[in-house]
PDB file of N, CA and C in Angstrom:
ATOM      1  N   MET A  23      84.585 144.446  -2.688  1.00 93.00           N
ATOM      2  CA  MET A  23      84.770 145.313  -1.550  1.00 93.00           C
ATOM      3  C   MET A  23      85.233 146.686  -2.013  1.00 93.00           C
ATOM      4  N   LYS A  24      84.913 147.663  -1.194  1.00 97.00           N
ATOM      5  CA  LYS A  24      85.292 149.044  -1.491  1.00 97.00           C
ATOM      6  C   LYS A  24      86.079 149.586  -0.308  1.00 97.00           C
ATOM      7  N   HIS A  25      87.195 150.230  -0.597  1.00 97.00           N
ATOM      8  CA  HIS A  25      88.064 150.779   0.434  1.00 97.00           C
ATOM      9  C   HIS A  25      88.158 152.287   0.253  1.00 97.00           C
ATOM     10  N   VAL A  26      88.065 153.017   1.365  1.00 98.00           N
ATOM     11  CA  VAL A  26      88.110 154.472   1.335  1.00 98.00           C
ATOM     12  C   VAL A  26      88.976 154.958   2.491  1.00 98.00           C
ATOM     13  N   MET A  27      89.716 156.034   2.232  1.00 98.00           N
ATOM     14  CA  MET A  27      90.511 156.677   3.267  1.00 98.00           C
ATOM     15  C   MET A  27      90.066 158.132   3.359  1.00 98.00           C
ATOM     16  N   ALA A  28      89.904 158.607   4.583  1.00 98.00           N
ATOM     17  CA  ALA A  28      89.606 160.022   4.820  1.00 98.00           C
ATOM     18  C   ALA A  28      90.728 160.597   5.671  1.00 98.00           C
ATOM     19  N   LYS A  29      91.261 161.746   5.260  1.00 97.00           N
ATOM     20  CA  LYS A  29      92.334 162.409   6.003  1.00 97.00           C
ATOM     21  C   LYS A  29      91.906 163.843   6.299  1.00 97.00           C
ATOM     22  N   TYR A  30      92.207 164.307   7.521  1.00 97.00           N
ATOM     23  CA  TYR A  30      91.909 165.686   7.882  1.00 97.00           C
ATOM     24  C   TYR A  30      92.822 166.135   9.009  1.00 97.00           C
ATOM     25  N   LYS A  31      92.856 167.441   9.202  1.00 97.00           N
ATOM     26  CA  LYS A  31      93.686 168.036  10.239  1.00 97.00           C
ATOM     27  C   LYS A  31      92.788 168.810  11.192  1.00 97.00           C
ATOM     28  N   ALA A  32      92.878 168.471  12.483  1.00 96.00           N
ATOM     29  CA  ALA A  32      92.063 169.126  13.497  1.00 96.00           C
ATOM     30  C   ALA A  32      92.773 170.369  14.035  1.00 96.00           C
ATOM     31  N   LYS A  33      91.973 171.301  14.540  1.00 96.00           N
ATOM     32  CA  LYS A  33      92.540 172.446  15.244  1.00 96.00           C
ATOM     33  C   LYS A  33      93.177 171.913  16.530  1.00 96.00           C
ATOM     34  N   ARG A  34      94.358 172.400  16.846  1.00 95.00           N
ATOM     35  CA  ARG A  34      95.106 171.899  18.013  1.00 95.00           C
ATOM     36  C   ARG A  34      94.287 171.951  19.302  1.00 95.00           C
ATOM     37  N   ASP A  35      93.506 173.010  19.476  1.00 96.00           N
ATOM     38  CA  ASP A  35      92.752 173.150  20.720  1.00 96.00           C
ATOM     39  C   ASP A  35      91.433 172.379  20.707  1.00 96.00           C
ATOM     40  N   LYS A  36      91.171 171.630  19.647  1.00 96.00           N
ATOM     41  CA  LYS A  36      89.929 170.867  19.529  1.00 96.00           C
ATOM     42  C   LYS A  36      90.173 169.364  19.421  1.00 96.00           C
ATOM     43  N   ILE A  37      91.400 168.917  19.627  1.00 96.00           N
ATOM     44  CA  ILE A  37      91.715 167.497  19.447  1.00 96.00           C
ATOM     45  C   ILE A  37      90.894 166.616  20.396  1.00 96.00           C
ATOM     46  N   GLY A  38      90.715 167.038  21.627  1.00 96.00           N
ATOM     47  CA  GLY A  38      89.907 166.256  22.568  1.00 96.00           C
ATOM     48  C   GLY A  38      88.479 166.079  22.083  1.00 96.00           C
ATOM     49  N   GLU A  39      87.886 167.145  21.591  1.00 96.00           N
ATOM     50  CA  GLU A  39      86.524 167.084  21.071  1.00 96.00           C
ATOM     51  C   GLU A  39      86.444 166.188  19.835  1.00 96.00           C
ATOM     52  N   VAL A  40      87.462 166.275  18.986  1.00 96.00           N
ATOM     53  CA  VAL A  40      87.487 165.422  17.792  1.00 96.00           C
ATOM     54  C   VAL A  40      87.570 163.959  18.204  1.00 96.00           C
ATOM     55  N   ARG A  41      88.443 163.626  19.119  1.00 97.00           N
ATOM     56  CA  ARG A  41      88.583 162.237  19.573  1.00 97.00           C
ATOM     57  C   ARG A  41      87.276 161.718  20.163  1.00 97.00           C
ATOM     58  N   GLU A  42      86.578 162.533  20.936  1.00 97.00           N
ATOM     59  CA  GLU A  42      85.286 162.119  21.497  1.00 97.00           C
ATOM     60  C   GLU A  42      84.264 161.878  20.391  1.00 97.00           C
ATOM     61  N   ALA A  43      84.198 162.790  19.422  1.00 97.00           N
ATOM     62  CA  ALA A  43      83.254 162.643  18.311  1.00 97.00           C
ATOM     63  C   ALA A  43      83.568 161.397  17.490  1.00 97.00           C
ATOM     64  N   VAL A  44      84.842 161.144  17.263  1.00 97.00           N
ATOM     65  CA  VAL A  44      85.257 159.955  16.500  1.00 97.00           C
ATOM     66  C   VAL A  44      84.838 158.687  17.242  1.00 97.00           C
ATOM     67  N   ALA A  45      85.077 158.638  18.547  1.00 97.00           N
ATOM     68  CA  ALA A  45      84.721 157.444  19.320  1.00 97.00           C
ATOM     69  C   ALA A  45      83.225 157.156  19.247  1.00 97.00           C
ATOM     70  N   GLU A  46      82.413 158.192  19.436  1.00 97.00           N
ATOM     71  CA  GLU A  46      80.960 158.027  19.372  1.00 97.00           C
ATOM     72  C   GLU A  46      80.534 157.582  17.969  1.00 97.00           C
ATOM     73  N   PHE A  47      81.139 158.179  16.957  1.00 97.00           N
ATOM     74  CA  PHE A  47      80.794 157.872  15.581  1.00 97.00           C
ATOM     75  C   PHE A  47      81.153 156.427  15.219  1.00 97.00           C
ATOM     76  N   VAL A  48      82.364 156.005  15.550  1.00 97.00           N
ATOM     77  CA  VAL A  48      82.790 154.643  15.206  1.00 97.00           C
ATOM     78  C   VAL A  48      81.932 153.617  15.945  1.00 97.00           C
ATOM     79  N   ASP A  49      81.536 153.906  17.176  1.00 98.00           N
ATOM     80  CA  ASP A  49      80.628 153.010  17.900  1.00 98.00           C
ATOM     81  C   ASP A  49      79.295 152.875  17.163  1.00 98.00           C
ATOM     82  N   ALA A  50      78.784 153.976  16.611  1.00 97.00           N
ATOM     83  CA  ALA A  50      77.525 153.934  15.856  1.00 97.00           C
ATOM     84  C   ALA A  50      77.679 153.109  14.581  1.00 97.00           C
ATOM     85  N   VAL A  51      78.817 153.261  13.912  1.00 98.00           N
ATOM     86  CA  VAL A  51      79.076 152.461  12.705  1.00 98.00           C
ATOM     87  C   VAL A  51      79.097 150.976  13.069  1.00 98.00           C
ATOM     88  N   LYS A  52      79.808 150.647  14.133  1.00 97.00           N
ATOM     89  CA  LYS A  52      79.921 149.244  14.563  1.00 97.00           C
ATOM     90  C   LYS A  52      78.550 148.654  14.888  1.00 97.00           C
ATOM     91  N   LYS A  53      77.717 149.435  15.557  1.00 97.00           N
ATOM     92  CA  LYS A  53      76.405 148.965  15.994  1.00 97.00           C
ATOM     93  C   LYS A  53      75.419 148.811  14.841  1.00 97.00           C
ATOM     94  N   ASN A  54      75.517 149.686  13.835  1.00 97.00           N
ATOM     95  CA  ASN A  54      74.461 149.781  12.825  1.00 97.00           C
ATOM     96  C   ASN A  54      74.820 149.338  11.413  1.00 97.00           C
ATOM     97  N   GLU A  55      76.076 149.008  11.168  1.00 97.00           N
ATOM     98  CA  GLU A  55      76.481 148.759   9.783  1.00 97.00           C
ATOM     99  C   GLU A  55      77.201 147.425   9.608  1.00 97.00           C
ATOM    100  N   PRO A  56      76.455 146.354   9.470  1.00 97.00           N
ATOM    101  CA  PRO A  56      77.120 145.063   9.244  1.00 97.00           C
ATOM    102  C   PRO A  56      77.873 145.014   7.911  1.00 97.00           C
ATOM    103  N   GLY A  57      77.503 145.877   6.984  1.00 97.00           N
ATOM    104  CA  GLY A  57      78.176 145.918   5.690  1.00 97.00           C
ATOM    105  C   GLY A  57      79.463 146.722   5.687  1.00 97.00           C
ATOM    106  N   THR A  58      79.739 147.417   6.789  1.00 98.00           N
ATOM    107  CA  THR A  58      81.030 148.098   6.926  1.00 98.00           C
ATOM    108  C   THR A  58      81.943 147.120   7.640  1.00 98.00           C
ATOM    109  N   LEU A  59      82.803 146.489   6.882  1.00 96.00           N
ATOM    110  CA  LEU A  59      83.631 145.407   7.395  1.00 96.00           C
ATOM    111  C   LEU A  59      84.769 145.915   8.272  1.00 96.00           C
ATOM    112  N   VAL A  60      85.288 147.082   7.936  1.00 96.00           N
ATOM    113  CA  VAL A  60      86.362 147.705   8.715  1.00 96.00           C
ATOM    114  C   VAL A  60      86.085 149.200   8.784  1.00 96.00           C
ATOM    115  N   TYR A  61      86.211 149.752   9.978  1.00 97.00           N
ATOM    116  CA  TYR A  61      86.223 151.206  10.146  1.00 97.00           C
ATOM    117  C   TYR A  61      87.222 151.483  11.254  1.00 97.00           C
ATOM    118  N   GLU A  62      88.354 152.038  10.870  1.00 97.00           N
ATOM    119  CA  GLU A  62      89.406 152.344  11.830  1.00 97.00           C
ATOM    120  C   GLU A  62      89.771 153.812  11.715  1.00 97.00           C
ATOM    121  N   ALA A  63      89.913 154.451  12.867  1.00 98.00           N
ATOM    122  CA  ALA A  63      90.289 155.862  12.905  1.00 98.00           C
ATOM    123  C   ALA A  63      91.630 155.972  13.631  1.00 98.00           C
ATOM    124  N   PHE A  64      92.554 156.689  13.028  1.00 98.00           N
ATOM    125  CA  PHE A  64      93.901 156.857  13.566  1.00 98.00           C
ATOM    126  C   PHE A  64      94.197 158.340  13.751  1.00 98.00           C
ATOM    127  N   GLN A  65      95.004 158.630  14.768  1.00 97.00           N
ATOM    128  CA  GLN A  65      95.532 159.979  14.963  1.00 97.00           C
ATOM    129  C   GLN A  65      97.047 159.895  14.867  1.00 97.00           C
ATOM    130  N   GLU A  66      97.623 160.848  14.177  1.00 95.00           N
ATOM    131  CA  GLU A  66      99.073 160.946  14.105  1.00 95.00           C
ATOM    132  C   GLU A  66      99.621 161.083  15.529  1.00 95.00           C
ATOM    133  N   VAL A  67     100.636 160.311  15.860  1.00 94.00           N
ATOM    134  CA  VAL A  67     101.234 160.374  17.191  1.00 94.00           C
ATOM    135  C   VAL A  67     101.767 161.791  17.418  1.00 94.00           C
ATOM    136  N   ASP A  68     101.395 162.387  18.546  1.00 89.00           N
ATOM    137  CA  ASP A  68     101.809 163.752  18.895  1.00 89.00           C
ATOM    138  C   ASP A  68     101.440 164.770  17.815  1.00 89.00           C
ATOM    139  N   GLY A  69     100.344 164.518  17.119  1.00 92.00           N
ATOM    140  CA  GLY A  69      99.972 165.431  16.039  1.00 92.00           C
ATOM    141  C   GLY A  69      98.486 165.717  16.007  1.00 92.00           C
ATOM    142  N   ASP A  70      98.095 166.452  14.992  1.00 95.00           N
ATOM    143  CA  ASP A  70      96.711 166.883  14.851  1.00 95.00           C
ATOM    144  C   ASP A  70      96.053 166.346  13.583  1.00 95.00           C
ATOM    145  N   SER A  71      96.721 165.436  12.898  1.00 96.00           N
ATOM    146  CA  SER A  71      96.160 164.839  11.688  1.00 96.00           C
ATOM    147  C   SER A  71      95.507 163.500  12.008  1.00 96.00           C
ATOM    148  N   PHE A  72      94.390 163.253  11.340  1.00 97.00           N
ATOM    149  CA  PHE A  72      93.629 162.019  11.537  1.00 97.00           C
ATOM    150  C   PHE A  72      93.451 161.322  10.192  1.00 97.00           C
ATOM    151  N   VAL A  73      93.376 160.001  10.233  1.00 98.00           N
ATOM    152  CA  VAL A  73      93.113 159.177   9.054  1.00 98.00           C
ATOM    153  C   VAL A  73      92.068 158.145   9.442  1.00 98.00           C
ATOM    154  N   HIS A  74      91.051 158.001   8.610  1.00 98.00           N
ATOM    155  CA  HIS A  74      90.043 156.955   8.792  1.00 98.00           C
ATOM    156  C   HIS A  74      90.154 156.003   7.598  1.00 98.00           C
ATOM    157  N   ILE A  75      90.165 154.716   7.896  1.00 97.00           N
ATOM    158  CA  ILE A  75      90.202 153.681   6.862  1.00 97.00           C
ATOM    159  C   ILE A  75      88.904 152.894   6.943  1.00 97.00           C
ATOM    160  N   MET A  76      88.221 152.779   5.812  1.00 97.00           N
ATOM    161  CA  MET A  76      86.935 152.097   5.756  1.00 97.00           C
ATOM    162  C   MET A  76      86.958 151.022   4.689  1.00 97.00           C
ATOM    163  N   THR A  77      86.357 149.887   5.005  1.00 97.00           N
ATOM    164  CA  THR A  77      86.146 148.846   4.010  1.00 97.00           C
ATOM    165  C   THR A  77      84.671 148.476   4.036  1.00 97.00           C
ATOM    166  N   PHE A  78      84.034 148.669   2.897  1.00 98.00           N
ATOM    167  CA  PHE A  78      82.611 148.363   2.751  1.00 98.00           C
ATOM    168  C   PHE A  78      82.449 147.078   1.948  1.00 98.00           C
ATOM    169  N   LYS A  79      81.454 146.290   2.316  1.00 97.00           N
ATOM    170  CA  LYS A  79      81.185 145.030   1.623  1.00 97.00           C
ATOM    171  C   LYS A  79      80.887 145.262   0.144  1.00 97.00           C
ATOM    172  N   ASP A  80      80.132 146.343  -0.141  1.00 97.00           N
ATOM    173  CA  ASP A  80      79.725 146.619  -1.515  1.00 97.00           C
ATOM    174  C   ASP A  80      79.208 148.062  -1.605  1.00 97.00           C
ATOM    175  N   ASP A  81      78.718 148.426  -2.786  1.00 96.00           N
ATOM    176  CA  ASP A  81      78.191 149.787  -2.998  1.00 96.00           C
ATOM    177  C   ASP A  81      77.044 150.109  -2.044  1.00 96.00           C
ATOM    178  N   LYS A  82      76.156 149.138  -1.821  1.00 97.00           N
ATOM    179  CA  LYS A  82      75.003 149.371  -0.951  1.00 97.00           C
ATOM    180  C   LYS A  82      75.469 149.691   0.468  1.00 97.00           C
ATOM    181  N   ALA A  83      76.449 148.966   0.973  1.00 97.00           N
ATOM    182  CA  ALA A  83      76.967 149.223   2.324  1.00 97.00           C
ATOM    183  C   ALA A  83      77.551 150.629   2.424  1.00 97.00           C
ATOM    184  N   GLU A  84      78.240 151.061   1.380  1.00 97.00           N
ATOM    185  CA  GLU A  84      78.799 152.414   1.378  1.00 97.00           C
ATOM    186  C   GLU A  84      77.678 153.457   1.366  1.00 97.00           C
ATOM    187  N   GLN A  85      76.616 153.189   0.615  1.00 97.00           N
ATOM    188  CA  GLN A  85      75.484 154.113   0.561  1.00 97.00           C
ATOM    189  C   GLN A  85      74.761 154.182   1.908  1.00 97.00           C
ATOM    190  N   VAL A  86      74.591 153.040   2.554  1.00 96.00           N
ATOM    191  CA  VAL A  86      73.966 153.008   3.880  1.00 96.00           C
ATOM    192  C   VAL A  86      74.777 153.866   4.848  1.00 96.00           C
ATOM    193  N   HIS A  87      76.074 153.704   4.802  1.00 97.00           N
ATOM    194  CA  HIS A  87      76.957 154.485   5.666  1.00 97.00           C
ATOM    195  C   HIS A  87      76.802 155.983   5.386  1.00 97.00           C
ATOM    196  N   GLY A  88      76.933 156.358   4.142  1.00 95.00           N
ATOM    197  CA  GLY A  88      76.923 157.767   3.769  1.00 95.00           C
ATOM    198  C   GLY A  88      75.614 158.484   4.011  1.00 95.00           C
ATOM    199  N   SER A  89      74.519 157.750   4.077  1.00 96.00           N
ATOM    200  CA  SER A  89      73.210 158.391   4.237  1.00 96.00           C
ATOM    201  C   SER A  89      72.677 158.313   5.670  1.00 96.00           C
ATOM    202  N   SER A  90      73.474 157.807   6.585  1.00 95.00           N
ATOM    203  CA  SER A  90      72.992 157.630   7.955  1.00 95.00           C
ATOM    204  C   SER A  90      72.928 158.961   8.704  1.00 95.00           C
ATOM    205  N   ASP A  91      72.048 159.010   9.684  1.00 96.00           N
ATOM    206  CA  ASP A  91      71.902 160.218  10.509  1.00 96.00           C
ATOM    207  C   ASP A  91      73.157 160.487  11.322  1.00 96.00           C
ATOM    208  N   TYR A  92      73.833 159.433  11.777  1.00 96.00           N
ATOM    209  CA  TYR A  92      75.028 159.652  12.595  1.00 96.00           C
ATOM    210  C   TYR A  92      76.212 160.147  11.758  1.00 96.00           C
ATOM    211  N   VAL A  93      76.248 159.873  10.457  1.00 96.00           N
ATOM    212  CA  VAL A  93      77.272 160.490   9.598  1.00 96.00           C
ATOM    213  C   VAL A  93      77.002 161.990   9.514  1.00 96.00           C
ATOM    214  N   LYS A  94      75.740 162.350   9.298  1.00 96.00           N
ATOM    215  CA  LYS A  94      75.393 163.775   9.225  1.00 96.00           C
ATOM    216  C   LYS A  94      75.741 164.489  10.530  1.00 96.00           C
ATOM    217  N   LYS A  95      75.444 163.861  11.662  1.00 96.00           N
ATOM    218  CA  LYS A  95      75.766 164.450  12.963  1.00 96.00           C
ATOM    219  C   LYS A  95      77.281 164.597  13.127  1.00 96.00           C
ATOM    220  N   PHE A  96      78.020 163.563  12.739  1.00 96.00           N
ATOM    221  CA  PHE A  96      79.484 163.596  12.848  1.00 96.00           C
ATOM    222  C   PHE A  96      80.078 164.721  12.004  1.00 96.00           C
ATOM    223  N   VAL A  97      79.589 164.862  10.796  1.00 95.00           N
ATOM    224  CA  VAL A  97      80.071 165.929   9.906  1.00 95.00           C
ATOM    225  C   VAL A  97      79.807 167.297  10.535  1.00 95.00           C
ATOM    226  N   GLN A  98      78.625 167.489  11.073  1.00 95.00           N
ATOM    227  CA  GLN A  98      78.291 168.777  11.703  1.00 95.00           C
ATOM    228  C   GLN A  98      79.176 169.072  12.908  1.00 95.00           C
ATOM    229  N   LEU A  99      79.531 168.037  13.651  1.00 94.00           N
ATOM    230  CA  LEU A  99      80.425 168.213  14.800  1.00 94.00           C
ATOM    231  C   LEU A  99      81.872 168.420  14.366  1.00 94.00           C
ATOM    232  N   LEU A 100      82.313 167.606  13.423  1.00 95.00           N
ATOM    233  CA  LEU A 100      83.729 167.559  13.062  1.00 95.00           C
ATOM    234  C   LEU A 100      84.216 168.781  12.290  1.00 95.00           C
ATOM    235  N   TYR A 101      83.517 169.165  11.245  1.00 95.00           N
ATOM    236  CA  TYR A 101      84.041 170.187  10.329  1.00 95.00           C
ATOM    237  C   TYR A 101      84.425 171.499  11.009  1.00 95.00           C
ATOM    238  N   PRO A 102      83.648 171.994  11.976  1.00 96.00           N
ATOM    239  CA  PRO A 102      84.079 173.231  12.647  1.00 96.00           C
ATOM    240  C   PRO A 102      85.365 173.063  13.465  1.00 96.00           C
ATOM    241  N   TYR A 103      85.718 171.835  13.798  1.00 96.00           N
ATOM    242  CA  TYR A 103      86.924 171.562  14.585  1.00 96.00           C
ATOM    243  C   TYR A 103      88.152 171.322  13.711  1.00 96.00           C
ATOM    244  N   CYS A 104      88.011 171.462  12.409  1.00 95.00           N
ATOM    245  CA  CYS A 104      89.103 171.135  11.493  1.00 95.00           C
ATOM    246  C   CYS A 104      89.800 172.374  10.937  1.00 95.00           C
ATOM    247  N   ASP A 105      91.122 172.289  10.851  1.00 91.00           N
ATOM    248  CA  ASP A 105      91.897 173.277  10.095  1.00 91.00           C
ATOM    249  C   ASP A 105      91.818 172.948   8.613  1.00 91.00           C
ATOM    250  N   GLU A 106      91.772 171.657   8.310  1.00 86.00           N
ATOM    251  CA  GLU A 106      91.626 171.177   6.931  1.00 86.00           C
ATOM    252  C   GLU A 106      90.506 170.152   6.918  1.00 86.00           C
ATOM    253  N   GLU A 107      89.510 170.380   6.081  1.00 86.00           N
ATOM    254  CA  GLU A 107      88.389 169.449   5.990  1.00 86.00           C
ATOM    255  C   GLU A 107      88.851 168.106   5.424  1.00 86.00           C
ATOM    256  N   PRO A 108      88.101 167.050   5.711  1.00 94.00           N
ATOM    257  CA  PRO A 108      88.483 165.728   5.233  1.00 94.00           C
ATOM    258  C   PRO A 108      88.581 165.653   3.709  1.00 94.00           C
ATOM    259  N   VAL A 109      89.577 164.913   3.288  1.00 97.00           N
ATOM    260  CA  VAL A 109      89.757 164.572   1.877  1.00 97.00           C
ATOM    261  C   VAL A 109      89.551 163.069   1.783  1.00 97.00           C
ATOM    262  N   PHE A 110      88.653 162.658   0.916  1.00 97.00           N
ATOM    263  CA  PHE A 110      88.325 161.243   0.764  1.00 97.00           C
ATOM    264  C   PHE A 110      89.015 160.690  -0.474  1.00 97.00           C
ATOM    265  N   THR A 111      89.620 159.519  -0.315  1.00 98.00           N
ATOM    266  CA  THR A 111      90.326 158.869  -1.417  1.00 98.00           C
ATOM    267  C   THR A 111      89.854 157.424  -1.507  1.00 98.00           C
ATOM    268  N   LYS A 112      89.412 157.032  -2.684  1.00 98.00           N
ATOM    269  CA  LYS A 112      89.065 155.629  -2.903  1.00 98.00           C
ATOM    270  C   LYS A 112      90.360 154.856  -3.123  1.00 98.00           C
ATOM    271  N   LEU A 113      90.452 153.694  -2.495  1.00 97.00           N
ATOM    272  CA  LEU A 113      91.671 152.898  -2.541  1.00 97.00           C
ATOM    273  C   LEU A 113      91.412 151.561  -3.221  1.00 97.00           C
ATOM    274  N   GLN A 114      92.461 151.020  -3.798  1.00 96.00           N
ATOM    275  CA  GLN A 114      92.414 149.682  -4.385  1.00 96.00           C
ATOM    276  C   GLN A 114      93.425 148.831  -3.650  1.00 96.00           C
ATOM    277  N   LEU A 115      92.961 147.740  -3.066  1.00 94.00           N
ATOM    278  CA  LEU A 115      93.843 146.842  -2.331  1.00 94.00           C
ATOM    279  C   LEU A 115      94.805 146.152  -3.292  1.00 94.00           C
ATOM    280  N   VAL A 116      96.071 146.214  -2.973  1.00 96.00           N
ATOM    281  CA  VAL A 116      97.081 145.519  -3.760  1.00 96.00           C
ATOM    282  C   VAL A 116      97.441 144.196  -3.094  1.00 96.00           C
ATOM    283  N   ARG A 117      97.617 144.238  -1.782  1.00 94.00           N
ATOM    284  CA  ARG A 117      98.000 143.024  -1.051  1.00 94.00           C
ATOM    285  C   ARG A 117      97.708 143.238   0.431  1.00 94.00           C
ATOM    286  N   SER A 118      97.398 142.173   1.135  1.00 91.00           N
ATOM    287  CA  SER A 118      97.120 142.235   2.559  1.00 91.00           C
ATOM    288  C   SER A 118      97.606 140.958   3.232  1.00 91.00           C
ATOM    289  N   ASN A 119      97.957 141.085   4.493  1.00 93.00           N
ATOM    290  CA  ASN A 119      98.307 139.884   5.247  1.00 93.00           C
ATOM    291  C   ASN A 119      97.125 139.410   6.095  1.00 93.00           C
ATOM    292  N   LYS A 120      95.964 140.033   5.893  1.00 83.00           N
ATOM    293  CA  LYS A 120      94.754 139.658   6.625  1.00 83.00           C
ATOM    294  C   LYS A 120      94.391 138.224   6.304  1.00 83.00           C
ATOM    295  N   ARG A 121      94.056 137.488   7.346  1.00 80.00           N
ATOM    296  CA  ARG A 121      93.729 136.056   7.137  1.00 80.00           C
ATOM    297  C   ARG A 121      92.260 135.807   7.220  1.00 80.00           C
TER     298      ARG A 121
END
């Protein structure tokens, strides 16, 4: 499995638009990507920072995700609404309570 985290900061006056874009995007991931085992998007409480956590079954699942049309659409929508563009970090699971 492959785990990735994306962090970014939205413009304060664009948070509503970002939340709408995120909702549409995550729905597309859920509908089209059986190899994306987890895709969760979080917003800092009372803040403008967002974190997305992704778990892909394997390299192919990550490639399918990254090359999809809805990722390209999301990027085009999201980046103009950001004060800080997303930073992607590959993660290594140390421990989980997931059953």
